[in-house]
């Protein structure tokens, strides 16, 4: 399944589904209407299923002005717990935004890692971006979504970065797929680490064209598929890779419904999908 939203994000959570990872269809209607945050929108929904079978959902609640993100959970993707606002950046009063929170379950530490992009004007060296658009990645950890570790810097690659996704690609191997958000790039790159919290290597050269964002990664047989929002061309793109160093453009092999905006791919049992279709 693929979490999704529709512009401008007011009507909440949408889903796509696929049986092969290439051909996607939409489920009708919204499954959750956002009610938290300044703007009460839902953008960039990210879902991870915990070891207890509970689906955890986080999302962007406002373009600017919020110092946290939305959170709720469900056992069946139909009935959701009361929505909460998690104010992870309230200790940084000049924070402009909290964008695209992304969930990762760390099996070794038995905890959830949540990473997101925030801009704190004047904090970091910048290029030609405005101070209010010079982002870095931050993180918090939690075991129960009731208590959270203090937010800390997750990634400063030396440039404005957003839309990062942690992928476990080996026993002690992790790949970070990220968007270089500088004006002359705005494309997707990768970095590598031995621990999900890093430190990560220097970012690679871009493996997508410009004006691409919102990556999500799924394992499909021996290959990894990376879907991304090719927003300049108003379509979805995808590449396949076996090593995150060599990438093959597969946009001609995928089918993604019009209007889908980026979320994350996650697996469910067929009966879960069939109950909500």
Coordinates of N, CA, C and O in Angstrom, one line a residue, residues 124-273:
X124 N 22.6 27.7 9.8 CA 23.5 26.9 9.0 C 24.0 27.8 7.8 O 23.3 28.7 7.4
X125 N 25.1 27.4 7.3 CA 25.6 28.0 6.0 C 24.6 27.7 4.9 O 24.0 26.7 4.9
X126 N 24.4 28.7 4.1 CA 23.4 28.5 3.0 C 24.0 28.9 1.7 O 25.0 29.6 1.6
X127 N 23.3 28.5 0.6 CA 23.7 28.9 -0.7 C 22.8 30.1 -1.1 O 22.8 31.1 -0.4
X128 N 22.2 29.9 -2.3 CA 21.4 31.0 -2.8 C 19.9 31.0 -2.2 O 19.1 31.9 -2.5
X129 N 19.6 30.0 -1.4 CA 18.3 29.9 -0.8 C 18.1 31.1 0.2 O 19.0 31.6 0.8
X130 N 16.8 31.4 0.4 CA 16.4 32.3 1.4 C 16.7 31.6 2.8 O 16.6 30.4 2.9
X131 N 16.9 32.4 3.8 CA 17.1 31.9 5.1 C 15.9 31.0 5.6 O 16.1 30.0 6.2
X132 N 14.7 31.3 5.1 CA 13.5 30.6 5.5 C 13.3 29.3 4.7 O 12.3 28.6 4.8
X133 N 14.3 29.0 3.8 CA 14.2 27.8 3.0 C 15.5 27.0 3.1 O 15.9 26.3 2.2
X134 N 16.3 27.2 4.2 CA 17.6 26.5 4.3 C 17.4 25.4 5.4 O 17.7 25.6 6.6
X135 N 17.0 24.2 4.9 CA 16.6 23.1 5.8 C 17.7 22.2 6.2 O 18.6 22.0 5.4
X136 N 17.6 21.6 7.4 CA 18.4 20.4 7.8 C 17.4 19.4 8.4 O 16.3 19.7 8.7
X137 N 17.9 18.2 8.5 CA 17.1 17.1 9.0 C 17.3 16.9 10.5 O 18.4 16.9 11.0
X138 N 16.2 16.7 11.2 CA 16.2 16.5 12.7 C 15.6 15.1 13.0 O 14.9 14.5 12.1
X139 N 15.7 14.6 14.2 CA 15.1 13.4 14.6 C 14.7 13.3 16.0 O 15.2 14.1 16.9
X140 N 13.7 12.4 16.3 CA 13.4 12.0 17.7 C 13.2 10.5 17.7 O 13.0 9.9 16.6
X141 N 13.3 9.9 18.8 CA 13.0 8.5 19.0 C 11.9 8.3 20.0 O 11.7 9.1 20.9
X142 N 11.2 7.1 19.9 CA 10.1 6.8 20.8 C 9.9 5.3 20.8 O 10.1 4.6 19.7
X143 N 9.5 4.7 21.9 CA 9.1 3.3 21.9 C 7.6 3.2 22.0 O 7.1 2.1 21.7
X144 N 6.9 4.2 22.4 CA 5.5 4.1 22.7 C 4.6 5.2 22.2 O 3.4 5.2 22.3
X145 N 5.2 6.2 21.5 CA 4.5 7.4 21.0 C 3.8 8.2 22.1 O 2.9 9.0 21.9
X146 N 4.3 8.0 23.3 CA 3.9 8.8 24.5 C 5.0 9.7 25.0 O 4.8 10.8 25.3
X147 N 6.2 9.1 25.0 CA 7.4 9.9 25.4 C 8.3 9.9 24.2 O 8.5 8.8 23.6
X148 N 9.0 11.0 24.0 CA 9.9 11.2 22.8 C 11.2 11.8 23.3 O 11.2 12.6 24.2
X149 N 12.3 11.3 22.7 CA 13.6 11.9 23.1 C 13.7 13.3 22.5 O 13.0 13.7 21.6
X150 N 14.5 14.2 23.2 CA 14.6 15.5 22.7 C 15.1 15.5 21.2 O 15.9 14.7 20.8
X151 N 14.5 16.4 20.4 CA 14.9 16.5 19.0 C 16.3 16.9 18.9 O 16.8 17.8 19.6
X152 N 17.0 16.2 18.0 CA 18.4 16.5 17.7 C 18.7 16.6 16.2 O 17.9 16.1 15.4
X153 N 19.8 17.2 15.8 CA 20.2 17.3 14.4 C 20.5 15.9 13.9 O 21.2 15.1 14.5
X154 N 19.8 15.5 12.8 CA 20.0 14.2 12.2 C 21.0 14.3 11.0 O 21.9 13.4 10.9
X155 N 20.9 15.3 10.2 CA 21.8 15.4 9.0 C 22.0 16.8 8.6 O 21.0 17.5 8.4
X156 N 23.3 17.2 8.5 CA 23.7 18.5 7.9 C 24.7 18.1 6.8 O 25.9 18.0 7.1
X157 N 24.2 17.9 5.6 CA 25.1 17.6 4.5 C 25.8 18.8 3.9 O 26.6 18.6 2.9
X158 N 25.7 19.9 4.5 CA 26.3 21.1 3.9 C 25.5 21.9 2.9 O 25.9 22.8 2.3
X159 N 24.2 21.4 2.8 CA 23.3 22.1 1.9 C 21.9 21.9 2.4 O 21.6 21.0 3.3
X160 N 20.9 22.6 1.9 CA 19.5 22.5 2.3 C 19.0 21.1 1.9 O 19.0 20.7 0.7
X161 N 18.4 20.4 2.8 CA 18.0 19.0 2.6 C 16.6 18.8 3.2 O 16.3 19.3 4.3
X162 N 15.7 18.1 2.4 CA 14.4 17.7 2.9 C 14.1 16.3 2.4 O 14.9 15.7 1.7
X163 N 12.9 15.8 2.8 CA 12.4 14.5 2.2 C 13.4 13.4 2.3 O 13.7 12.7 1.3
X164 N 13.9 13.1 3.5 CA 14.9 12.0 3.6 C 14.2 10.7 4.1 O 13.2 10.8 4.9
X165 N 14.6 9.6 3.7 CA 14.0 8.3 4.0 C 15.2 7.3 4.4 O 16.1 7.2 3.7
X166 N 15.0 6.7 5.6 CA 16.0 5.7 6.0 C 15.6 4.3 5.5 O 14.4 3.9 5.6
X167 N 16.5 3.6 4.9 CA 16.2 2.2 4.4 C 17.3 1.3 5.0 O 18.5 1.5 4.8
X168 N 16.9 0.2 5.6 CA 17.8 -0.9 6.0 C 18.1 -1.8 4.8 O 17.2 -2.4 4.3
X169 N 19.4 -1.8 4.4 CA 19.7 -2.5 3.1 C 20.7 -3.7 3.4 O 21.1 -4.3 2.5
X170 N 21.0 -3.9 4.7 CA 21.9 -5.1 5.0 C 21.9 -5.3 6.5 O 21.1 -4.6 7.2
X171 N 22.7 -6.2 7.0 CA 22.7 -6.5 8.4 C 23.0 -5.2 9.2 O 22.3 -4.9 10.2
X172 N 24.1 -4.5 8.9 CA 24.4 -3.3 9.5 C 24.7 -2.2 8.5 O 25.7 -1.5 8.5
X173 N 23.8 -2.2 7.5 CA 23.9 -1.2 6.4 C 22.6 -0.5 6.2 O 21.6 -1.1 6.1
X174 N 22.8 0.9 6.1 CA 21.6 1.7 6.0 C 21.9 2.7 4.9 O 23.0 3.2 4.7
X175 N 20.8 3.0 4.1 CA 20.9 3.9 3.0 C 19.9 5.0 3.3 O 18.7 4.8 3.7
X176 N 20.3 6.3 3.1 CA 19.4 7.4 3.2 C 19.2 8.0 1.8 O 20.1 8.4 1.1
X177 N 17.9 8.0 1.5 CA 17.5 8.7 0.2 C 17.0 10.0 0.5 O 16.1 10.2 1.4
X178 N 17.5 11.1 -0.1 CA 17.3 12.5 0.4 C 17.1 13.4 -0.8 O 17.6 13.1 -1.9
X179 N 16.5 14.5 -0.6 CA 16.4 15.5 -1.6 C 17.3 16.7 -1.3 O 17.3 17.3 -0.2
X180 N 18.2 16.9 -2.2 CA 19.0 18.1 -2.2 C 18.1 19.3 -2.6 O 17.7 19.4 -3.8
X181 N 17.8 20.1 -1.7 CA 16.8 21.2 -1.9 C 17.4 22.5 -2.3 O 16.7 23.5 -2.3
X182 N 18.6 22.5 -2.7 CA 19.2 23.8 -3.1 C 18.7 24.1 -4.5 O 18.3 23.3 -5.3
X183 N 18.7 25.4 -4.8 CA 18.0 25.9 -6.0 C 18.6 25.3 -7.3 O 17.9 25.1 -8.3
X184 N 19.9 25.1 -7.3 CA 20.6 24.6 -8.5 C 20.5 23.0 -8.6 O 20.9 22.5 -9.6
X185 N 19.9 22.4 -7.6 CA 19.8 20.9 -7.6 C 18.3 20.5 -7.6 O 17.8 20.2 -8.7
X186 N 17.7 20.4 -6.4 CA 16.3 20.0 -6.3 C 16.1 18.6 -6.9 O 15.3 18.4 -7.8
X187 N 16.9 17.7 -6.5 CA 16.9 16.3 -7.0 C 17.3 15.3 -5.9 O 17.5 15.7 -4.8
X188 N 17.3 14.0 -6.2 CA 17.4 13.0 -5.2 C 18.8 12.4 -5.2 O 19.4 12.2 -6.3
X189 N 19.4 12.2 -4.0 CA 20.7 11.6 -3.8 C 20.6 10.5 -2.7 O 19.6 10.4 -2.1
X190 N 21.7 9.8 -2.5 CA 21.8 8.8 -1.5 C 23.0 9.0 -0.6 O 24.0 9.6 -1.1
X191 N 23.0 8.5 0.6 CA 24.1 8.5 1.5 C 24.1 7.2 2.3 O 23.0 6.6 2.4
X192 N 25.2 6.8 2.9 CA 25.2 5.5 3.6 C 25.8 5.6 5.0 O 26.6 6.5 5.3
X193 N 25.4 4.6 5.8 CA 25.8 4.6 7.2 C 25.7 3.2 7.7 O 25.1 2.3 7.1
X194 N 26.4 2.9 8.9 CA 26.3 1.6 9.6 C 25.3 1.6 10.7 O 25.1 0.6 11.3
X195 N 24.6 2.7 10.9 CA 23.6 2.8 12.0 C 22.5 3.7 11.4 O 22.8 4.7 10.7
X196 N 21.3 3.5 11.8 CA 20.2 4.3 11.2 C 20.3 5.8 11.5 O 19.8 6.6 10.8
X197 N 20.9 6.1 12.7 CA 21.1 7.5 13.0 C 22.4 8.1 12.5 O 22.7 9.2 12.9
X198 N 23.1 7.4 11.7 CA 24.3 7.9 11.2 C 25.5 7.7 12.1 O 25.5 6.9 13.0
X199 N 26.7 8.3 11.7 CA 26.8 9.4 10.7 C 26.8 8.8 9.3 O 27.2 7.7 9.0
X200 N 26.2 9.6 8.4 CA 26.0 9.3 7.0 C 27.2 9.8 6.1 O 27.7 10.9 6.5
X201 N 27.5 9.1 5.1 CA 28.5 9.5 4.2 C 28.2 10.8 3.4 O 27.0 11.2 3.4
X202 N 29.1 11.3 2.7 CA 28.8 12.4 1.8 C 27.8 12.0 0.8 O 27.8 10.9 0.2
X203 N 26.8 12.9 0.5 CA 25.8 12.6 -0.5 C 26.3 12.3 -1.9 O 27.3 12.9 -2.3
X204 N 25.7 11.4 -2.6 CA 26.1 11.0 -3.9 C 25.8 12.1 -4.9 O 25.2 13.1 -4.6
X205 N 26.1 11.8 -6.2 CA 25.6 12.6 -7.3 C 24.1 12.3 -7.4 O 23.6 11.2 -6.9
X206 N 23.4 13.1 -8.0 CA 21.9 12.9 -8.2 C 21.6 11.7 -9.1 O 22.3 11.5 -10.1
X207 N 20.6 11.0 -8.7 CA 20.2 9.9 -9.6 C 18.8 10.1 -10.3 O 18.3 9.3 -10.9
X208 N 18.2 11.3 -10.0 CA 17.0 11.7 -10.7 C 17.3 13.1 -11.4 O 18.3 13.8 -11.1
X209 N 16.4 13.5 -12.2 CA 16.4 14.8 -12.8 C 16.0 15.9 -11.8 O 15.7 15.6 -10.7
X210 N 16.1 17.1 -12.2 CA 15.7 18.2 -11.3 C 14.2 18.3 -11.1 O 13.4 17.8 -11.9
X211 N 13.8 19.0 -10.0 CA 12.5 19.2 -9.6 C 11.8 17.8 -9.3 O 10.7 17.5 -9.8
X212 N 12.5 17.0 -8.5 CA 12.0 15.7 -8.0 C 12.1 15.7 -6.5 O 13.0 16.3 -5.9
X213 N 11.2 15.0 -5.9 CA 11.1 15.0 -4.4 C 10.3 13.8 -3.9 O 9.8 13.0 -4.7
X214 N 10.2 13.7 -2.6 CA 9.3 12.8 -1.9 C 9.6 11.3 -2.2 O 8.7 10.5 -2.6
X215 N 10.8 10.8 -2.0 CA 11.1 9.4 -2.3 C 10.5 8.5 -1.3 O 10.3 8.8 -0.2
X216 N 10.2 7.3 -1.8 CA 9.8 6.2 -1.0 C 10.4 4.9 -1.6 O 10.5 4.8 -2.8
X217 N 10.8 4.0 -0.8 CA 11.6 2.8 -1.2 C 10.9 1.5 -0.8 O 10.4 1.4 0.3
X218 N 10.8 0.6 -1.7 CA 10.3 -0.8 -1.4 C 11.2 -1.8 -2.0 O 11.8 -1.7 -3.1
X219 N 11.3 -3.0 -1.3 CA 12.0 -4.1 -1.8 C 11.1 -5.0 -2.6 O 10.0 -5.3 -2.2
X220 N 11.5 -5.3 -3.8 CA 10.7 -6.1 -4.7 C 11.6 -7.2 -5.3 O 12.3 -6.9 -6.3
X221 N 11.5 -8.4 -4.7 CA 12.4 -9.4 -5.2 C 13.9 -9.1 -4.9 O 14.2 -8.7 -3.8
X222 N 14.7 -9.1 -5.9 CA 16.1 -8.8 -5.7 C 16.4 -7.3 -5.9 O 17.5 -6.9 -5.7
X223 N 15.4 -6.6 -6.3 CA 15.6 -5.2 -6.6 C 15.0 -4.3 -5.5 O 14.0 -4.7 -4.8
X224 N 15.5 -3.1 -5.4 CA 14.8 -2.0 -4.7 C 14.2 -1.1 -5.7 O 14.8 -0.7 -6.7
X225 N 13.0 -0.6 -5.4 CA 12.3 0.4 -6.3 C 12.2 1.7 -5.5 O 11.8 1.7 -4.3
X226 N 12.6 2.7 -6.1 CA 12.5 4.1 -5.5 C 11.5 4.9 -6.3 O 11.7 5.2 -7.4
X227 N 10.3 5.1 -5.7 CA 9.3 6.0 -6.3 C 9.6 7.4 -5.8 O 10.0 7.7 -4.7
X228 N 9.3 8.4 -6.7 CA 9.4 9.8 -6.4 C 8.5 10.7 -7.2 O 8.0 10.3 -8.2
X229 N 8.2 11.8 -6.6 CA 7.3 12.8 -7.2 C 8.1 13.6 -8.2 O 8.9 14.5 -7.8
X230 N 7.8 13.4 -9.5 CA 8.4 14.2 -10.6 C 7.5 15.4 -10.8 O 6.7 15.5 -11.8
X231 N 7.6 16.4 -9.8 CA 6.5 17.4 -9.8 C 6.6 18.4 -10.9 O 5.6 19.0 -11.2
X232 N 7.7 18.6 -11.5 CA 7.8 19.5 -12.7 C 7.0 19.0 -13.8 O 6.3 19.7 -14.5
X233 N 7.0 17.7 -14.0 CA 6.3 17.0 -15.1 C 4.9 16.5 -14.7 O 4.2 15.9 -15.5
X234 N 4.5 16.8 -13.4 CA 3.2 16.4 -12.9 C 2.9 14.9 -13.1 O 1.9 14.5 -13.6
X235 N 3.9 14.1 -12.7 CA 3.8 12.7 -12.8 C 4.6 12.0 -11.7 O 5.4 12.7 -11.0
X236 N 4.5 10.7 -11.6 CA 5.4 9.9 -10.7 C 6.5 9.3 -11.5 O 6.2 8.8 -12.7
X237 N 7.7 9.2 -10.9 CA 8.8 8.5 -11.5 C 9.2 7.4 -10.6 O 8.9 7.3 -9.5
X238 N 10.1 6.5 -11.2 CA 10.7 5.5 -10.4 C 11.9 5.0 -11.0 O 12.1 5.0 -12.2
X239 N 12.8 4.5 -10.1 CA 14.0 3.8 -10.6 C 14.2 2.5 -9.8 O 13.6 2.3 -8.8
X240 N 14.9 1.6 -10.4 CA 15.2 0.3 -9.7 C 16.7 0.3 -9.5 O 17.5 0.9 -10.2
X241 N 17.1 -0.4 -8.4 CA 18.5 -0.6 -8.1 C 18.7 -1.9 -7.3 O 17.8 -2.3 -6.6
X242 N 19.9 -2.4 -7.4 CA 20.3 -3.5 -6.5 C 21.3 -3.1 -5.5 O 21.5 -3.9 -4.5
X243 N 22.0 -2.0 -5.7 CA 23.1 -1.6 -4.8 C 23.1 -0.1 -4.4 O 24.0 0.3 -3.7
X244 N 22.1 0.7 -4.8 CA 22.0 2.1 -4.5 C 23.2 2.9 -5.1 O 23.4 4.0 -4.6
X245 N 23.9 2.3 -6.0 CA 24.9 3.0 -6.7 C 24.6 3.1 -8.2 O 25.0 4.1 -8.9
X246 N 23.9 2.1 -8.7 CA 23.5 2.1 -10.1 C 22.0 2.1 -10.2 O 21.4 1.2 -9.5
X247 N 21.4 2.9 -11.0 CA 20.0 3.1 -11.0 C 19.5 3.0 -12.5 O 20.1 3.5 -13.4
X248 N 18.3 2.3 -12.6 CA 17.7 2.2 -13.9 C 16.3 2.9 -13.9 O 15.5 2.6 -13.0
X249 N 16.1 3.7 -14.8 CA 14.8 4.4 -14.9 C 13.7 3.4 -15.4 O 13.8 2.8 -16.4
X250 N 12.7 3.3 -14.6 CA 11.6 2.4 -14.9 C 10.2 3.0 -15.0 O 9.2 2.4 -14.8
X251 N 10.2 4.4 -15.2 CA 8.9 5.1 -15.2 C 8.0 4.5 -16.3 O 6.8 4.6 -16.2
X252 N 8.6 3.9 -17.4 CA 7.7 3.3 -18.4 C 7.1 2.0 -18.0 O 6.2 1.5 -18.6
X253 N 7.5 1.4 -16.8 CA 7.0 0.2 -16.4 C 6.0 0.3 -15.2 O 5.4 -0.6 -14.8
X254 N 5.8 1.6 -14.7 CA 5.0 1.8 -13.5 C 3.7 2.5 -14.0 O 3.6 3.1 -15.0
X255 N 2.7 2.3 -13.1 CA 1.4 3.0 -13.3 C 0.9 3.6 -12.0 O 0.7 2.8 -11.1
X256 N 0.8 4.9 -11.9 CA 0.4 5.6 -10.7 C -0.7 6.5 -11.0 O -0.6 7.3 -11.9
X257 N -1.9 6.4 -10.3 CA -3.0 7.3 -10.6 C -2.7 8.8 -10.6 O -1.9 9.2 -9.8
X258 N -3.4 9.5 -11.4 CA -3.2 11.0 -11.5 C -3.7 11.5 -10.1 O -4.6 11.0 -9.5
X259 N -3.0 12.6 -9.7 CA -3.4 13.3 -8.5 C -2.8 12.8 -7.2 O -2.8 13.4 -6.2
X260 N -2.1 11.6 -7.3 CA -1.4 11.1 -6.2 C -0.2 12.0 -5.8 O 0.6 12.3 -6.6
X261 N -0.2 12.3 -4.5 CA 1.0 13.1 -4.0 C 1.7 12.2 -2.9 O 1.1 11.4 -2.3
X262 N 3.0 12.5 -2.8 CA 3.8 11.5 -2.2 C 3.6 11.2 -0.7 O 3.2 12.0 0.1
X263 N 3.7 9.9 -0.5 CA 3.7 9.3 0.9 C 4.7 8.2 1.0 O 5.8 8.4 0.4
X264 N 4.4 7.1 1.7 CA 5.3 6.1 1.8 C 4.6 4.7 1.5 O 3.5 4.5 1.8
X265 N 5.4 3.8 1.0 CA 4.9 2.4 0.7 C 5.1 1.6 2.0 O 6.2 1.6 2.6
X266 N 4.1 0.7 2.3 CA 4.3 -0.2 3.4 C 3.5 -1.5 3.0 O 2.5 -1.4 2.2
X267 N 3.8 -2.6 3.6 CA 3.2 -3.8 3.3 C 2.0 -4.2 4.3 O 2.2 -3.9 5.5
X268 N 1.0 -4.8 3.8 CA -0.1 -5.3 4.6 C -0.5 -6.6 4.1 O -0.2 -7.0 3.0
X269 N -1.2 -7.4 5.0 CA -1.8 -8.7 4.5 C -3.0 -8.3 3.6 O -3.6 -7.3 3.8
X270 N -3.2 -9.2 2.7 CA -4.3 -9.0 1.7 C -5.7 -8.8 2.4 O -6.5 -8.0 2.0
X271 N -5.9 -9.5 3.6 CA -7.2 -9.3 4.2 C -7.4 -7.9 4.8 O -8.5 -7.4 4.8
X272 N -6.3 -7.2 5.2 CA -6.4 -5.8 5.6 C -6.8 -4.9 4.5 O -7.7 -4.1 4.6
X273 N -6.2 -5.1 3.3 CA -6.6 -4.4 2.2 C -8.1 -4.7 1.8 O -8.8 -3.7 1.5

